[in-house]
mmCIF file of C-alpha atoms in Angstrom:
data_model
loop_
_atom_site.group_PDB
_atom_site.id
_atom_site.type_symbol
_atom_site.label_atom_id
_atom_site.label_comp_id
_atom_site.label_asym_id
_atom_site.label_seq_id
_atom_site.Cartn_x
_atom_site.Cartn_y
_atom_site.Cartn_z
ATOM 1 C CA MET Y 867 0.173 0.005 0.034
ATOM 2 C CA GLN Y 868 1.077 3.489 -0.727
ATOM 3 C CA ILE Y 869 -0.187 6.832 0.234
ATOM 4 C CA SER Y 870 -3.008 8.330 -1.810
ATOM 5 C CA ILE Y 871 -3.335 11.689 -3.617
ATOM 6 C CA LYS Y 872 -5.774 12.716 -0.690
ATOM 7 C CA GLY Y 873 -2.951 11.682 1.997
ATOM 8 C CA LEU Y 874 -0.145 13.449 0.284
ATOM 9 C CA ASN Y 875 -2.296 16.606 -0.376
ATOM 10 C CA LEU Y 876 -3.032 16.380 3.656
ATOM 11 C CA ILE Y 877 0.703 16.386 4.513
ATOM 12 C CA LYS Y 878 1.438 19.313 1.849
ATOM 13 C CA LYS Y 879 -1.237 21.511 3.398
ATOM 14 C CA PHE Y 880 0.237 21.188 6.945
ATOM 15 C CA GLU Y 881 3.986 21.174 5.952
ATOM 16 C CA GLY Y 882 3.312 24.197 3.867
ATOM 17 C CA LEU Y 883 5.324 24.896 0.667
ATOM 18 C CA GLN Y 884 8.517 27.147 0.573
ATOM 19 C CA LEU Y 885 10.277 27.387 -2.816
ATOM 20 C CA ASN Y 886 13.499 29.071 -1.092
ATOM 21 C CA ALA Y 887 15.582 27.629 1.541
ATOM 22 C CA TYR Y 888 15.016 29.074 4.946
ATOM 23 C CA LYS Y 889 15.805 28.340 8.653
ATOM 24 C CA CYS Y 890 13.192 26.643 10.634
ATOM 25 C CA PRO Y 891 12.823 27.642 14.355
ATOM 26 C CA ALA Y 892 15.206 24.789 15.070
ATOM 27 C CA GLY Y 893 17.933 26.486 13.025
ATOM 28 C CA ILE Y 894 17.988 23.859 10.426
ATOM 29 C CA TRP Y 895 17.938 24.786 6.532
ATOM 30 C CA THR Y 896 14.702 23.714 5.113
ATOM 31 C CA ILE Y 897 12.860 23.959 1.545
ATOM 32 C CA GLY Y 898 9.855 22.473 -0.231
ATOM 33 C CA TYR Y 899 7.563 20.426 1.846
ATOM 34 C CA GLY Y 900 9.702 20.369 5.187
ATOM 35 C CA HIS Y 901 12.743 18.827 3.349
ATOM 36 C CA THR Y 902 16.131 19.234 5.127
ATOM 37 C CA HIS Y 903 18.537 16.860 3.714
ATOM 38 C CA GLN Y 904 21.654 18.618 2.254
ATOM 39 C CA VAL Y 905 19.603 21.868 2.079
ATOM 40 C CA LYS Y 906 21.791 25.158 2.364
ATOM 41 C CA LYS Y 907 21.222 28.783 2.434
ATOM 42 C CA GLY Y 908 20.256 30.214 -1.271
ATOM 43 C CA ASP Y 909 18.775 27.010 -2.571
ATOM 44 C CA ALA Y 910 15.751 27.228 -4.525
ATOM 45 C CA LEU Y 911 13.439 24.578 -6.199
ATOM 46 C CA SER Y 912 10.133 24.351 -8.311
ATOM 47 C CA GLU Y 913 6.770 23.130 -6.891
ATOM 48 C CA ALA Y 914 7.196 19.816 -8.958
ATOM 49 C CA MET Y 915 10.694 19.156 -7.323
ATOM 50 C CA ALA Y 916 9.232 19.983 -3.972
ATOM 51 C CA THR Y 917 6.546 17.380 -4.422
ATOM 52 C CA GLU Y 918 9.179 14.752 -5.702
ATOM 53 C CA TYR Y 919 11.372 15.514 -2.667
ATOM 54 C CA LEU Y 920 8.213 15.003 -0.284
ATOM 55 C CA VAL Y 921 7.340 11.715 -1.943
ATOM 56 C CA LYS Y 922 10.848 10.490 -1.293
ATOM 57 C CA ASP Y 923 10.871 11.927 2.255
ATOM 58 C CA ILE Y 924 7.774 10.036 3.313
ATOM 59 C CA ARG Y 925 9.093 6.585 2.160
ATOM 60 C CA HIS Y 926 10.503 5.942 5.791
ATOM 61 C CA ALA Y 927 6.893 6.952 7.234
ATOM 62 C CA GLN Y 928 5.249 4.443 4.802
ATOM 63 C CA SER Y 929 7.819 1.661 5.513
ATOM 64 C CA ALA Y 930 7.222 2.142 9.251
ATOM 65 C CA ALA Y 931 3.411 1.848 8.826
ATOM 66 C CA LYS Y 932 3.720 -1.274 7.061
ATOM 67 C CA GLN Y 933 6.274 -2.771 9.369
ATOM 68 C CA TYR Y 934 4.778 -2.073 12.645
ATOM 69 C CA VAL Y 935 1.101 -2.053 12.124
ATOM 70 C CA LEU Y 936 -0.227 -5.627 12.275
ATOM 71 C CA VAL Y 937 -3.815 -5.262 11.427
ATOM 72 C CA ALA Y 938 -5.340 -4.715 7.938
ATOM 73 C CA LEU Y 939 -5.796 -1.001 7.352
ATOM 74 C CA THR Y 940 -7.924 0.845 4.985
ATOM 75 C CA GLN Y 941 -6.311 3.418 2.509
ATOM 76 C CA TRP Y 942 -7.448 6.389 4.471
ATOM 77 C CA GLN Y 943 -6.229 4.913 7.797
ATOM 78 C CA PHE Y 944 -2.901 4.127 6.308
ATOM 79 C CA ASP Y 945 -2.751 7.737 4.912
ATOM 80 C CA ALA Y 946 -3.522 9.218 8.132
ATOM 81 C CA LEU Y 947 -0.918 7.098 9.832
ATOM 82 C CA VAL Y 948 1.771 8.178 7.163
ATOM 83 C CA SER Y 949 0.947 11.851 7.813
ATOM 84 C CA LEU Y 950 1.452 11.082 11.679
ATOM 85 C CA ILE Y 951 4.657 9.192 11.464
ATOM 86 C CA PHE Y 952 5.898 11.624 9.093
ATOM 87 C CA ASN Y 953 5.388 14.440 11.575
ATOM 88 C CA ILE Y 954 6.342 12.855 15.004
ATOM 89 C CA GLY Y 955 9.114 10.466 13.691
ATOM 90 C CA VAL Y 956 9.180 6.582 13.439
ATOM 91 C CA GLY Y 957 10.668 6.269 17.080
ATOM 92 C CA HIS Y 958 7.935 7.848 18.809
ATOM 93 C CA PHE Y 959 5.359 6.012 16.548
ATOM 94 C CA LYS Y 960 6.750 2.741 17.573
ATOM 95 C CA SER Y 961 6.631 3.274 21.268
ATOM 96 C CA SER Y 962 3.144 4.916 21.155
ATOM 97 C CA THR Y 963 0.027 3.813 22.760
ATOM 98 C CA LEU Y 964 -1.617 4.518 19.527
ATOM 99 C CA LEU Y 965 0.086 1.577 17.956
ATOM 100 C CA LYS Y 966 -0.571 -0.478 20.691
ATOM 101 C CA MET Y 967 -4.285 -0.024 20.779
ATOM 102 C CA LEU Y 968 -4.287 -0.391 16.850
ATOM 103 C CA ASN Y 969 -2.506 -3.574 17.122
ATOM 104 C CA GLN Y 970 -4.993 -4.809 19.572
ATOM 105 C CA ASN Y 971 -7.476 -4.267 16.836
ATOM 106 C CA ASN Y 972 -8.977 -1.321 18.982
ATOM 107 C CA PHE Y 973 -9.326 1.266 16.168
ATOM 108 C CA ALA Y 974 -11.594 3.587 18.221
ATOM 109 C CA SER Y 975 -9.024 3.873 20.941
ATOM 110 C CA ALA Y 976 -6.329 4.394 18.454
ATOM 111 C CA SER Y 977 -8.037 7.066 16.720
ATOM 112 C CA GLY Y 978 -8.434 9.092 19.953
ATOM 113 C CA GLN Y 979 -4.566 8.856 20.360
ATOM 114 C CA PHE Y 980 -3.816 11.167 17.629
ATOM 115 C CA ALA Y 981 -5.011 14.339 19.792
ATOM 116 C CA ARG Y 982 -2.184 13.244 22.240
ATOM 117 C CA TRP Y 983 0.521 14.318 19.767
ATOM 118 C CA ASN Y 984 -0.355 17.934 19.469
ATOM 119 C CA LYS Y 985 2.885 19.299 21.541
ATOM 120 C CA ALA Y 986 6.388 20.772 20.640
ATOM 121 C CA LYS Y 987 8.954 22.155 22.771
ATOM 122 C CA VAL Y 988 8.977 25.778 23.022
ATOM 123 C CA GLY Y 989 11.763 27.283 25.233
ATOM 124 C CA GLY Y 990 12.537 23.980 26.467
ATOM 125 C CA LYS Y 991 8.994 23.025 27.559
ATOM 126 C CA LEU Y 992 6.349 20.848 25.743
ATOM 127 C CA VAL Y 993 3.532 22.872 24.952
ATOM 128 C CA PRO Y 994 0.368 22.344 22.909
ATOM 129 C CA LEU Y 995 0.540 24.250 19.455
ATOM 130 C CA LYS Y 996 -2.475 25.129 17.340
ATOM 131 C CA GLY Y 997 -1.074 24.052 14.320
ATOM 132 C CA LEU Y 998 -0.406 20.445 15.649
ATOM 133 C CA THR Y 999 -3.790 20.334 17.044
ATOM 134 C CA ARG Y 1000 -5.487 21.041 13.695
ATOM 135 C CA ARG Y 1001 -2.910 18.642 12.079
ATOM 136 C CA ARG Y 1002 -4.115 15.731 14.566
ATOM 137 C CA ASN Y 1003 -7.749 16.487 14.374
ATOM 138 C CA ALA Y 1004 -7.440 16.241 10.473
ATOM 139 C CA GLU Y 1005 -5.573 12.975 10.712
ATOM 140 C CA ALA Y 1006 -8.103 11.458 13.058
ATOM 141 C CA ASP Y 1007 -10.988 12.616 11.058
ATOM 142 C CA LEU Y 1008 -9.235 11.052 8.125
ATOM 143 C CA PHE Y 1009 -8.524 7.835 9.876
ATOM 144 C CA GLU Y 1010 -12.267 7.480 11.326
ATOM 145 C CA ASN Y 1011 -14.341 8.945 8.442
ATOM 146 C CA GLN Y 1012 -12.336 9.083 5.318
ATOM 147 C CA GLN Y 1013 -12.879 12.759 5.308
ATOM 148 C CA ILE Y 1014 -10.967 15.708 6.371
ATOM 149 C CA THR Y 1015 -12.941 18.168 8.320
ATOM 150 C CA GLY Y 1016 -12.378 21.458 9.843
ATOM 151 C CA ASN Y 1017 -10.147 24.362 8.514
ATOM 152 C CA VAL Y 1018 -7.078 22.857 7.310
ATOM 153 C CA GLN Y 1019 -4.143 25.575 7.447
ATOM 154 C CA ALA Y 1020 -0.541 25.134 6.379
ATOM 155 C CA VAL Y 1021 1.793 25.808 9.030
ATOM 156 C CA ALA Y 1022 3.753 28.829 7.225
ATOM 157 C CA ALA Y 1023 7.448 29.116 7.445
ATOM 158 C CA PRO Y 1024 8.784 31.893 9.681
ATOM 159 C CA LYS Y 1025 9.354 35.242 7.843
ATOM 160 C CA VAL Y 1026 12.890 36.298 7.968
ATOM 161 C CA ALA Y 1027 13.230 40.075 8.321
ATOM 162 C CA SER Y 1028 16.632 41.273 7.976
ATOM 163 C CA LYS Y 1029 18.243 44.610 9.326
ATOM 164 C CA LEU Y 1030 21.037 46.574 7.894
ATOM 165 C CA THR Y 1031 22.252 48.911 10.518
ATOM 166 C CA SER Y 1032 26.151 49.574 9.782
ATOM 167 C CA LYS Y 1033 26.762 52.924 8.369
ATOM 168 C CA THR Y 1034 30.297 51.737 7.664
ATOM 169 C CA ASN Y 1035 28.799 49.467 4.753
ATOM 170 C CA PHE Y 1036 27.344 52.350 3.069
ATOM 171 C CA VAL Y 1037 30.348 54.495 3.318
ATOM 172 C CA SER Y 1038 32.447 51.598 1.985
ATOM 173 C CA LEU Y 1039 29.941 51.492 -1.109
ATOM 174 C CA LEU Y 1040 30.570 55.253 -1.728
ATOM 175 C CA GLY Y 1041 34.548 54.366 -1.978
ATOM 176 C CA ALA Y 1042 33.649 51.683 -4.328
ATOM 177 C CA CYS Y 1043 31.629 54.324 -6.466
ATOM 178 C CA GLY Y 1044 34.722 56.282 -6.784
ATOM 179 C CA ILE Y 1045 34.090 59.061 -4.182
ATOM 180 C CA MET Y 1046 37.148 60.735 -3.083
ATOM 181 C CA THR Y 1047 38.623 60.319 0.435
ATOM 182 C CA THR Y 1048 38.278 63.915 0.919
ATOM 183 C CA GLN Y 1049 34.574 63.813 0.614
ATOM 184 C CA LEU Y 1050 33.891 60.882 2.772
ATOM 185 C CA ASP Y 1051 33.178 62.986 5.789
ATOM 186 C CA ALA Y 1052 30.392 64.667 3.921
ATOM 187 C CA ALA Y 1053 29.192 61.088 3.031
ATOM 188 C CA LYS Y 1054 29.332 59.930 6.574
ATOM 189 C CA LYS Y 1055 27.486 63.180 7.722
ATOM 190 C CA LEU Y 1056 24.925 62.496 5.005
ATOM 191 C CA VAL Y 1057 24.141 58.773 6.250
ATOM 192 C CA ASP Y 1058 23.849 59.918 9.864
ATOM 193 C CA GLN Y 1059 21.280 62.546 8.796
ATOM 194 C CA ALA Y 1060 19.387 60.060 6.966
ATOM 195 C CA GLY Y 1061 19.112 57.854 10.158
ATOM 196 C CA LYS Y 1062 18.096 60.640 12.368
ATOM 197 C CA ILE Y 1063 15.410 62.019 10.058
ATOM 198 C CA SER Y 1064 13.870 58.718 9.847
ATOM 199 C CA ALA Y 1065 14.068 58.314 13.642
ATOM 200 C CA LYS Y 1066 12.236 61.631 14.160
ATOM 201 C CA GLY Y 1067 9.731 60.720 11.106
ATOM 202 C CA GLY Y 1068 10.899 63.729 9.247
ATOM 203 C CA ASP Y 1069 11.082 64.496 5.688
ATOM 204 C CA LEU Y 1070 14.280 63.415 3.954
ATOM 205 C CA ALA Y 1071 14.203 65.724 0.941
ATOM 206 C CA ASP Y 1072 13.593 68.998 3.048
ATOM 207 C CA GLN Y 1073 16.743 68.309 5.336
ATOM 208 C CA ILE Y 1074 19.514 67.369 3.211
ATOM 209 C CA GLY Y 1075 20.115 70.210 1.038
ATOM 210 C CA GLY Y 1076 22.506 71.960 3.517
ATOM 211 C CA ILE Y 1077 24.778 68.806 3.457
ATOM 212 C CA THR Y 1078 24.980 68.474 -0.386
ATOM 213 C CA SER Y 1079 25.639 71.928 -0.926
ATOM 214 C CA SER Y 1080 29.085 71.469 0.446
ATOM 215 C CA ILE Y 1081 30.256 69.121 -2.326
ATOM 216 C CA THR Y 1082 30.377 68.887 -6.121
ATOM 217 C CA TRP Y 1083 27.321 68.178 -8.093
ATOM 218 C CA PRO Y 1084 28.114 64.573 -9.433
ATOM 219 C CA VAL Y 1085 29.063 63.533 -5.976
ATOM 220 C CA ALA Y 1086 26.072 65.135 -4.428
ATOM 221 C CA MET Y 1087 23.792 63.160 -6.852
ATOM 222 C CA VAL Y 1088 25.416 59.928 -5.829
ATOM 223 C CA LEU Y 1089 25.024 60.684 -2.130
ATOM 224 C CA VAL Y 1090 21.415 61.841 -2.417
ATOM 225 C CA THR Y 1091 20.789 58.422 -3.984
ATOM 226 C CA VAL Y 1092 22.579 56.467 -1.297
ATOM 227 C CA ALA Y 1093 20.881 58.706 1.419
ATOM 228 C CA LEU Y 1094 17.668 58.004 -0.131
ATOM 229 C CA PHE Y 1095 18.676 54.284 0.075
ATOM 230 C CA VAL Y 1096 19.731 54.473 3.721
ATOM 231 C CA PHE Y 1097 16.422 56.265 4.656
ATOM 232 C CA ILE Y 1098 14.705 53.418 3.060
ATOM 233 C CA ILE Y 1099 16.497 50.874 5.120
ATOM 234 C CA PHE Y 1100 16.041 52.637 8.366
ATOM 235 C CA GLU Y 1101 12.387 52.882 7.605
ATOM 236 C CA ARG Y 1102 12.274 49.180 6.972
ATOM 237 C CA ASN Y 1103 14.153 48.409 10.269
ATOM 238 C CA LYS Y 1104 11.640 50.421 12.290
ATOM 239 C CA LYS Y 1105 8.817 48.208 10.934
ATOM 240 C CA VAL Y 1106 11.033 45.144 11.636
ATOM 241 C CA ASP Y 1107 11.341 46.350 15.272
ATOM 242 C CA ILE Y 1108 7.665 47.479 15.603
ATOM 243 C CA TYR Y 1109 5.895 44.729 13.544
ATOM 244 C CA GLY Y 1110 8.310 41.884 12.851
ATOM 245 C CA LEU Y 1111 7.730 42.315 9.073
#
């Protein structure tokens, strides 16, 4: 027996799809539908490749269901178990009360055991998670009724909000653009001013004229462009601090 399209789609919905590599909360580089093997920063893939990886990744879960479950299963019961095993791991499944009940032909009690696997470590403590609770409910519904009820939502990958705060990087950029060393003091002053304007909520265009008037016109144009970029970065960083976006 192999997982059906319905079972595969259930796993997809809860794993969530990310086409670019990201670090999961545990600090592991992840891509696609929870794929972690040999993933590194900067990796990207297509949706078709993500599905291919998922099919390969769930082989161990399918093998475990076939090896350790000693009673006959329907397709939807098998699908639900594969989703569970893929999420909690073969080791936990092997020692679970769910498996014990199942092998005693007590399907009703086994179904009730899905709900127990809704916890994960947060700050070193096991706590119930809403996403895992929804997933366990969906798996139990599939196991019992061949239906997936409730609002099945993907567990989204964390958003990575990067911050750029070093004015040294921007001054180095000016040097790379060919700005003379004698004019870097003005550049530094402009970068500082852009940050102060952002912090105060002021208008950039109204307040940089006095600085650029002391340098040559071509250099001033470059500096104004860089200052605008710095201003945008500072604004972005404020949103990261306040909203986490």
